[in-house]
Amino acid sequence: MKKIFSSTLARGLLWQAVGWLVGALFITGIRALMGLQAIDASKFFFTEPAWVFGGLLGALFFIGGSGIVSDWFKWAKGEETSEHHEDPAGGEKYFNLSLDHKVIGIQYTLLALALFVIGGTFALIFRLELAHSGLQLLTLQWYNTLMSLHGILMIIGILLGVSGVINYLVPMLIGAQDMAFPRLNAFSYWVAVPGAVLLLSSLALGGFDTGWTGYPPLSARAPVGMQMFFLGVFVAGWSSILGALNVIASVIRMRAKGMTAFRMPILVWAAIATSLIALTATQLIGLSFQLVMFQRLLGMGFFDPAKGGNPVLFQHLFWFYSHPAVYVFVLPGLGVISELLPVFVRKPLFGYRWVAMSSLGIALVGFLVWAHHMFTSGMNDYLRVPFMYSTLLVAVPTGVKFFSWVATLWKGKIETPTPMLFVLGGIIVFLLGGLSGPPNATVATDLHLQDTYWIVGHFHDTIFGGYVFPFFAAIYYWFPKATGRRMNETLGKIHFWLMTPSFLVLTLFMMRIGLLGMRRRIADYDPALGFDWYQLIMTIAGFTIALSVLIFFINFFRSMKHGEKADGNIWNSRSPEWQVPSPMPVHNFDQPFEVVGEPYDYGLTDAPYIKFAKSTHK
Amino acid sequence: MAHLNKSDALRQGIIIFVFLAVLTALEFFIAVTLEAVALLVVVALVKAGLVLYYYMHIYKLSQEADDEDEDRHSLAYKTATNRLGLWLFLLSDSFVFGGLAVARFNLLGLTRPELNQLLGLAVTSVLLLSSFSMNRAEVSMEHGDRKNFLLFTVLTFLLGAGFVAGVVFVEWPTAIAEGVTPSANAAGAIFFMMTGMHAFHVLTGLIFLFVIWNNGRRGVYTQEKHWGVEAATVYWHFVDVVWIFFYPALYLIGKLI
């Protein structure tokens, strides 16, 4: 226990609390000296500026106090630092500063799983409320807060989970020892921790009732918890931006000899596409949230029509990130599907180049579609049609991926261990998500569908199919690489067969009642609509999903110590990381390898992908 | 252009500075006489292009990038990786400023707040001078001239500090006196947000300048090894490029509200 309290994590959290208090007291003192109101009982003792400044300072104290940036300070003073960094053996390294991309990848994944558990629990609570019309469990404010926090915690969790998969895998897949900037990599992870704390702190500060989109004018007058939400997203956004920067630089500069662009694994292409979005567009959500923060703090009228501001401007800035963000979520997941499918079908990936380019295509078209969220917002009408067409265009590169998957499966020797089940489940669920998309893209139908449960069903299908299923597949598939043990197959199959049907029931019912007029983001509904039994079944389905995920967690933690030993190439993969023993050695590959063939030539004789300079087994 | 000899580098720096100064004057003249928005955009793009190429050396990105057989642990390889990282950061950062510019034109269209245009020209000139001085500092270090490096770094720092002081302590009170306050209307909000965000970046640039001055003073940098100097220089010029667009957007383009 003592080790936990002296860890980077514990020290950081302690410093964050100190910084928060110092910042709040500082502003309170200044306000008292200036003769302004210093204490505000309606805003939980401190005034709003004091809370915001305290929150910001707390995040900075976390970073400064836990020693994450001490190497950079040494560089600024002109001192040299050691190139090598030793991690302690055992589990404690995951709670401490590490520069090893594999440790950081697992840190990301663990934090993501923690946020999924919290966000999922919130969903269970309000799903329970929705099981029956009328208010039984929650107040309206609590419903709104939980619903909003469910959204943003899952989104931040997915971003961290994406970073986890990419961080762990990309350096191995390109044959590098580590990322291009290991310290920046560690910083990217650790800055997300105070961000997550800030998000959760909004619970104690009155919550917020806008949903995760935070539209003004509502967000301009929501409780002070709103500010913590803005600040938390802003801080966590830096994790996304800097992590993406690192991925792009690593892939461009650190690839193994012979790994030309079209010999890179598909997951690396997906990582590049997703990182291009995260690197650039994330700044716009940060900016839009900053503008609302300043509007609240200083009365700056960006989105206040009374002062000549424009609330629709917020939506443009916000969706310029937040639509491409869904491609940040799904592109790595689709990459995982394309990566694993050939392994379990024992056939080359169909149309490798097209699949590689389709990731970039989705990312680039994704930049041009944001206003399809705003067909009913009152923006200029003439913008609707071009955004309708650009949105429908996304279906083309996505269709390329589906075509490739189906053609890869065609006449393959299909094996179905747990990872493959999740890959197939992901394809089916993502197909549902994809097919329910175009009705929201075409203006005429969207005017009816906007803000109904149809959208909620569509969105959850895309994210489960494009992210959650592949994420589970990736964990089942690469768990042995990280631990040297494999997860239990039976429990994995129970997880899959519980989760998939209940999830399909949940989202199909969502779409059904959405079409019949169920509004999203409301705590209660008219019993005369006749949705009570739909909602009850959806709640039961939701709890079944939670049960299946619980089984996953039991499997996950149990297998770390008691799983069947698996230190070789258990999936019979061609990928470089499986050609060395598990768990992966500290600096990945003892000997550099050279790429001499195509990555996915499964089933072909005498077609090696990589060749090591010498034997890795000493 | 590290390949240029010292006097050629000096000549190039001066020529670019003169071009930038003339274009800035031309821009001002166009704004007060013609109200030609397209022309102002063209001038700003040309200015930004000059700075990007001759002061920020964007072409260095494409050099040394494809050498597969190069030793990955060599200084040159690592510097090129660092350079790529820095430019990716600048790309990301430019989206913040781009977003602010979008907000400005969305809210104000082709109108502008009532600001003192001469004051705007004055602070712009100070920043332009600092860019020239920054270029001199970098060129000095590239030729191993530590004395001039330190001198010009201090000069750049002073000019940069002068710019921030000019914006925060002269320009802001002047604007407030004329009724352009953060909370008065959207135009005031945009003005303070854009200048504030830019001034914040200049401030961080000043910190980098202090760091390279301090390290240069203690002999950390050499003619061959001075990535810190290059990074601070490129960042400083980037902040200048942002102002090349923000200055006309706030002071020159459009009719008065």
XYZ file of C-alpha atoms in Angstrom, chain A residues 67-553:
487
model
C 7.610 14.939 -11.858
C 6.314 14.316 -15.376
C 7.955 17.406 -16.827
C 11.144 17.425 -14.746
C 13.264 16.220 -17.678
C 12.031 19.119 -19.788
C 12.926 21.574 -17.036
C 16.392 20.041 -16.972
C 16.683 20.549 -20.725
C 15.590 24.157 -20.344
C 18.395 24.603 -17.827
C 20.808 23.096 -20.328
C 21.282 19.799 -18.474
C 21.481 16.408 -20.139
C 19.147 13.618 -19.105
C 19.591 9.885 -19.358
C 18.347 8.295 -22.571
C 17.428 5.144 -20.711
C 14.736 4.805 -18.171
C 14.289 1.712 -16.056
C 10.838 0.652 -14.929
C 10.363 -1.359 -11.763
C 9.190 -4.912 -12.284
C 5.636 -5.825 -11.326
C 2.356 -3.952 -11.425
C 3.483 -0.785 -9.707
C 4.998 0.565 -12.936
C 1.494 1.215 -14.218
C 0.930 3.798 -11.479
C 4.263 5.493 -12.005
C 5.886 7.616 -14.657
C 7.236 5.412 -17.420
C 8.694 6.291 -20.812
C 8.091 2.835 -22.304
C 5.367 2.982 -24.937
C 4.101 -0.463 -23.898
C 3.630 0.607 -20.284
C 2.013 3.854 -21.404
C -0.281 1.959 -23.758
C -1.460 -0.222 -20.891
C -1.813 2.811 -18.627
C -4.051 4.404 -21.256
C -6.089 1.213 -21.550
C -6.553 0.870 -17.791
C -7.629 4.500 -17.424
C -10.004 4.053 -20.365
C -11.528 0.957 -18.759
C -11.938 2.864 -15.476
C -13.787 5.664 -17.271
C -15.949 3.119 -19.125
C -16.957 1.593 -15.809
C -17.902 4.980 -14.345
C -19.655 6.181 -17.494
C -21.405 2.839 -17.882
C -22.612 2.924 -14.295
C -24.122 6.346 -14.928
C -25.905 4.900 -17.959
C -27.293 2.045 -15.860
C -28.620 4.519 -13.315
C -30.533 6.627 -15.809
C -31.586 3.592 -17.813
C -33.226 2.374 -14.599
C -35.024 5.699 -14.366
C -36.249 5.326 -17.946
C -37.555 1.772 -17.413
C -40.897 3.215 -16.422
C -42.585 6.509 -17.279
C -42.727 9.032 -14.474
C -39.840 10.020 -12.224
C -38.900 7.354 -9.690
C -35.218 7.587 -8.972
C -33.656 10.836 -10.119
C -34.386 14.531 -10.176
C -34.370 16.267 -13.536
C -31.040 17.939 -12.792
C -29.455 14.623 -11.782
C -30.814 12.887 -14.842
C -29.335 15.552 -17.087
C -25.996 15.482 -15.302
C -25.669 11.711 -15.436
C -26.735 11.616 -19.066
C -24.230 14.354 -19.958
C -21.414 12.765 -17.974
C -22.150 9.353 -19.494
C -21.585 10.931 -22.900
C -18.384 12.766 -22.169
C -16.796 10.084 -19.966
C -17.366 7.496 -22.669
C -15.950 9.848 -25.298
C -12.829 10.646 -23.281
C -12.584 6.954 -22.376
C -12.734 5.986 -26.046
C -10.089 8.573 -26.941
C -7.857 7.139 -24.228
C -8.638 3.587 -25.324
C -7.733 4.493 -28.905
C -4.485 5.983 -27.646
C -3.901 2.824 -25.622
C -4.214 0.513 -28.615
C -2.186 2.809 -30.872
C 0.509 3.444 -28.272
C 0.959 -0.185 -27.452
C 0.935 -1.462 -31.014
C 2.186 1.102 -33.500
C 5.873 1.163 -32.438
C 5.905 -2.662 -32.503
C 4.182 -2.845 -35.860
C 6.642 -0.442 -37.472
C 9.620 -2.085 -35.804
C 10.624 0.854 -33.607
C 11.993 0.684 -30.084
C 9.650 3.365 -28.855
C 7.707 6.431 -29.956
C 9.581 9.363 -31.481
C 9.158 11.473 -28.314
C 8.897 9.210 -25.242
C 8.601 12.052 -22.715
C 5.866 13.743 -24.696
C 4.173 10.366 -24.834
C 4.211 10.074 -21.050
C 3.006 13.662 -20.753
C 0.117 12.930 -23.132
C -1.042 10.122 -20.921
C -0.646 11.850 -17.584
C -2.351 15.078 -18.612
C -5.515 13.031 -19.170
C -5.662 12.059 -15.496
C -6.297 15.557 -14.074
C -8.654 16.054 -17.029
C -10.717 13.074 -15.944
C -10.723 14.320 -12.343
C -11.967 17.720 -13.512
C -14.793 16.105 -15.474
C -15.889 14.051 -12.485
C -15.646 17.051 -10.152
C -18.588 18.585 -11.989
C -20.748 16.062 -10.115
C -19.960 17.837 -6.852
C -20.445 21.327 -8.292
C -24.040 21.187 -9.359
C -23.557 19.080 -12.472
C -24.525 20.393 -15.884
C -27.593 19.843 -17.975
C -26.563 20.473 -21.553
C -25.540 17.017 -22.675
C -21.954 16.519 -23.747
C -22.400 19.036 -26.558
C -22.537 22.012 -24.182
C -24.518 24.280 -26.510
C -24.970 27.875 -25.441
C -27.173 29.625 -24.450
C -27.990 26.808 -21.976
C -24.322 26.194 -21.178
C -23.835 29.910 -20.573
C -26.128 29.723 -17.555
C -25.780 26.113 -16.333
C -24.361 25.474 -12.822
C -20.647 25.873 -12.152
C -20.169 22.157 -12.921
C -20.411 23.241 -16.570
C -17.082 25.031 -16.236
C -15.432 21.905 -14.835
C -16.744 20.006 -17.849
C -15.266 22.597 -20.233
C -11.966 22.636 -18.360
C -11.786 18.837 -18.165
C -12.344 18.423 -21.905
C -9.806 21.165 -22.614
C -7.126 19.502 -20.462
C -7.862 15.998 -21.743
C -7.842 17.388 -25.294
C -4.125 18.044 -24.974
C -3.649 14.347 -24.384
C -5.289 13.650 -27.724
C -3.423 16.371 -29.630
C 0.060 15.602 -28.358
C -0.456 11.851 -28.570
C -1.489 12.234 -32.219
C 1.558 14.388 -32.939
C 3.767 11.645 -31.539
C 2.116 8.921 -33.607
C 2.520 10.822 -36.872
C 6.160 11.681 -36.166
C 6.892 8.088 -35.130
C 5.354 6.541 -38.215
C 7.071 8.977 -40.558
C 10.493 8.713 -38.939
C 10.877 5.371 -37.203
C 9.683 2.675 -39.613
C 11.784 -0.438 -40.115
C 13.951 -0.755 -43.173
C 11.954 -1.672 -46.251
C 8.589 -0.708 -44.762
C 7.338 1.487 -47.563
C 3.964 3.196 -47.217
C 2.089 0.314 -48.842
C 3.810 -2.313 -46.753
C 2.679 -0.806 -43.469
C 0.134 -2.804 -41.466
C -3.412 -1.486 -41.937
C -3.640 -0.520 -38.286
C -0.747 1.904 -38.831
C -2.647 3.516 -41.709
C -5.674 3.820 -39.446
C -3.525 5.328 -36.697
C -2.185 7.943 -39.108
C -5.665 8.848 -40.348
C -7.084 9.112 -36.848
C -4.089 11.118 -35.645
C -4.410 13.655 -38.442
C -7.910 14.453 -37.196
C -6.975 14.466 -33.526
C -3.926 16.648 -34.123
C -5.781 19.446 -35.867
C -9.509 19.414 -35.214
C -9.276 18.880 -31.449
C -8.127 22.496 -31.150
C -11.564 23.621 -32.311
C -13.516 21.947 -29.501
C -10.968 23.388 -27.073
C -11.495 26.819 -28.592
C -15.275 26.636 -28.619
C -15.328 25.584 -24.961
C -12.847 28.318 -24.048
C -15.070 30.901 -25.675
C -18.057 29.825 -23.579
C -15.855 29.824 -20.470
C -14.837 33.410 -21.167
C -18.399 34.365 -21.973
C -19.388 33.128 -18.512
C -16.405 34.619 -16.695
C -15.969 37.997 -18.388
C -19.303 38.590 -20.090
C -17.712 38.341 -23.553
C -20.658 38.042 -25.922
C -19.476 35.507 -28.505
C -22.670 33.483 -28.402
C -24.998 36.022 -26.829
C -27.405 37.422 -29.452
C -28.149 40.407 -27.197
C -24.537 41.490 -27.706
C -24.357 40.658 -31.391
C -23.069 37.138 -30.793
C -24.235 34.018 -32.585
C -25.049 30.702 -30.845
C -24.869 28.883 -34.187
C -21.175 29.841 -34.426
C -20.564 27.643 -31.390
C -22.145 24.708 -33.161
C -19.917 25.211 -36.206
C -16.733 25.335 -34.119
C -17.876 22.479 -31.915
C -18.902 20.083 -34.683
C -15.835 20.861 -36.750
C -14.090 18.688 -34.172
C -16.881 16.636 -32.810
C -18.033 15.102 -36.023
C -14.539 14.051 -37.185
C -14.051 12.847 -33.600
C -16.328 9.895 -34.294
C -13.875 8.895 -37.027
C -11.105 9.200 -34.435
C -13.091 6.636 -32.445
C -13.886 4.196 -35.223
C -10.920 4.323 -37.622
C -8.535 2.445 -35.291
C -11.311 -0.035 -34.560
C -11.897 -0.633 -38.266
C -8.125 -0.958 -38.572
C -8.176 -3.681 -35.907
C -10.879 -5.522 -37.861
C -8.832 -5.393 -41.076
C -5.749 -6.413 -39.113
C -7.275 -9.476 -37.429
C -9.557 -10.740 -40.184
C -6.781 -12.194 -42.421
C -5.210 -13.905 -39.383
C -8.371 -15.860 -38.630
C -9.385 -16.415 -42.251
C -5.878 -17.463 -43.357
C -6.205 -15.450 -46.559
C -4.634 -12.194 -47.768
C -6.552 -9.031 -46.944
C -8.603 -8.187 -50.026
C -7.673 -4.887 -51.677
C -4.965 -3.820 -49.229
C -4.231 -0.510 -50.957
C -7.889 0.439 -51.161
C -8.379 -0.304 -47.482
C -5.307 1.738 -46.587
C -6.502 4.714 -48.614
C -10.084 4.399 -47.383
C -8.940 5.260 -43.852
C -7.381 8.463 -45.129
C -10.437 9.049 -47.311
C -12.805 8.819 -44.353
C -10.585 11.155 -42.354
C -10.396 13.771 -45.089
C -14.085 13.671 -46.076
C -14.830 13.747 -42.342
C -13.531 17.302 -42.216
C -16.228 18.473 -44.625
C -19.413 17.129 -43.080
C -19.822 18.808 -39.688
C -22.884 20.905 -40.438
C -25.111 17.838 -40.921
C -25.588 18.075 -37.151
C -27.131 21.478 -37.682
C -29.888 20.994 -40.254
C -32.442 22.193 -37.708
C -30.222 24.766 -35.991
C -31.256 27.750 -38.072
C -28.033 28.030 -40.063
C -28.244 29.269 -43.636
C -30.530 26.970 -45.607
C -28.290 26.877 -48.655
C -25.629 25.069 -46.580
C -27.860 22.058 -46.089
C -27.548 20.446 -49.497
C -23.732 20.556 -49.871
C -23.373 19.109 -46.380
C -25.900 16.421 -47.222
C -23.845 15.331 -50.226
C -20.506 15.477 -48.431
C -21.964 13.349 -45.648
C -23.280 10.735 -48.043
C -19.809 10.655 -49.577
C -18.457 9.120 -46.357
C -20.324 5.961 -47.286
C -17.970 5.405 -50.237
C -14.681 4.759 -48.394
C -16.615 2.985 -45.635
C -18.194 0.766 -48.272
C -14.701 -0.045 -49.553
C -13.873 -1.414 -46.119
C -17.000 -3.564 -45.988
C -16.321 -4.870 -49.469
C -12.797 -5.795 -48.440
C -13.984 -7.579 -45.301
C -16.607 -9.603 -47.115
C -14.200 -10.507 -49.916
C -11.562 -11.493 -47.351
C -14.047 -13.794 -45.614
C -15.119 -15.303 -48.926
C -13.992 -18.957 -49.094
C -11.595 -18.483 -46.178
C -10.786 -21.092 -43.544
C -12.639 -19.226 -40.836
C -11.656 -19.927 -37.226
C -13.701 -18.369 -34.443
C -11.768 -17.902 -31.227
C -12.986 -15.019 -29.036
C -11.121 -12.187 -30.845
C -12.571 -13.302 -34.177
C -16.084 -13.422 -32.679
C -15.721 -9.800 -31.663
C -14.382 -8.915 -35.112
C -17.417 -10.501 -36.772
C -19.762 -8.933 -34.220
C -18.123 -5.573 -34.870
C -18.688 -5.891 -38.617
C -22.376 -6.718 -38.173
C -23.062 -4.000 -35.622
C -21.112 -1.416 -37.613
C -23.116 -2.353 -40.686
C -26.294 -1.518 -38.760
C -24.749 1.742 -37.607
C -23.654 2.544 -41.119
C -26.989 1.767 -42.750
C -28.892 3.850 -40.209
C -26.627 6.804 -41.064
C -27.797 8.023 -44.487
C -31.362 8.735 -43.263
C -29.822 11.272 -40.873
C -27.650 12.693 -43.625
C -30.467 13.454 -46.033
C -32.105 16.699 -45.002
C -35.687 15.680 -45.638
C -35.590 12.679 -43.294
C -33.264 14.261 -40.762
C -35.750 17.041 -40.027
C -37.945 14.295 -38.568
C -35.189 12.201 -36.994
C -33.199 15.021 -35.383
C -32.973 14.637 -31.593
C -34.955 11.402 -31.454
C -33.910 8.039 -30.043
C -33.252 6.946 -33.629
C -30.068 9.025 -33.476
C -29.123 7.481 -30.138
C -29.536 3.995 -31.608
C -27.593 4.889 -34.745
C -24.782 6.440 -32.754
C -24.408 3.552 -30.344
C -24.351 1.096 -33.257
C -21.537 2.978 -34.991
C -19.509 3.297 -31.815
C -20.024 -0.263 -30.604
C -19.362 -1.672 -34.065
C -16.509 0.665 -34.862
C -14.921 0.897 -31.469
C -16.196 -1.282 -28.617
C -16.283 -4.658 -30.383
C -12.866 -4.176 -32.025
C -11.488 -2.862 -28.724
C -12.561 -6.065 -26.974
C -11.194 -8.063 -29.917
C -7.880 -6.237 -29.559
C -7.737 -6.924 -25.833
C -8.462 -10.631 -26.260
C -5.991 -10.811 -29.143
C -3.033 -8.864 -27.709
C -3.527 -9.697 -24.027
C -1.023 -12.599 -24.346
C 1.475 -10.225 -25.955
C 1.364 -7.972 -22.903
C 1.158 -10.586 -20.157
C 2.431 -13.888 -21.575
C -0.891 -15.489 -20.642
C -4.113 -15.790 -22.568
C -7.614 -14.972 -21.445
C -10.111 -17.716 -20.777
C -11.922 -18.751 -23.985
C -15.128 -19.938 -22.334
C -15.605 -16.732 -20.371
C -14.745 -14.756 -23.491
C -17.407 -16.578 -25.487
C -19.987 -16.049 -22.739
C -19.085 -12.355 -22.800
C -19.666 -12.208 -26.544
C -22.894 -14.209 -26.640
C -24.414 -12.219 -23.777
C -23.368 -8.816 -25.069
C -24.152 -9.049 -28.764
C -27.851 -10.010 -28.749
C -28.702 -7.718 -25.841
C -26.899 -4.862 -27.535
C -28.790 -5.450 -30.777
C -32.091 -5.497 -28.892
C -31.144 -2.276 -27.113
C -30.242 -0.274 -30.208
C -32.943 -1.661 -32.485
C -35.534 -0.721 -29.867
C -33.935 2.702 -29.572
C -34.350 3.225 -33.310
C -37.889 1.861 -33.235
C -39.201 4.171 -30.529
C -37.173 7.012 -32.018
C -39.090 6.642 -35.259
C -42.306 6.639 -33.241
C -41.377 9.944 -31.603
C -39.332 9.272 -28.470
C -37.187 12.335 -27.830
C -33.600 11.908 -26.694
C -32.082 13.498 -23.577
C -35.290 13.634 -21.563
C -35.871 12.103 -18.147
C -39.519 11.225 -18.624
C -42.017 10.390 -21.337
C -45.746 10.259 -21.740
C -47.105 6.781 -20.823
C -49.734 7.286 -23.551
C -46.946 6.867 -26.137
C -46.888 3.203 -25.129
C -43.098 3.041 -24.783
C -43.056 1.640 -21.252
C -42.468 -1.983 -22.177
C -39.912 -1.098 -24.868
C -38.044 0.908 -22.276
C -38.245 -1.897 -19.732
C -36.744 -4.394 -22.172
C -34.052 -1.875 -23.130
C -33.169 -1.489 -19.466
C -32.944 -5.247 -19.026
C -30.763 -5.418 -22.160
C -28.571 -2.652 -20.765
C -28.036 -4.545 -17.523
C -27.250 -7.726 -19.474
C -24.514 -5.846 -21.324
C -23.183 -4.692 -17.957
C -23.205 -8.302 -16.722
C -21.260 -9.445 -19.797
C -18.694 -6.699 -19.252
C -18.406 -7.767 -15.621
C -17.549 -11.259 -16.854
C -14.948 -9.679 -19.117
C -13.364 -7.885 -16.148
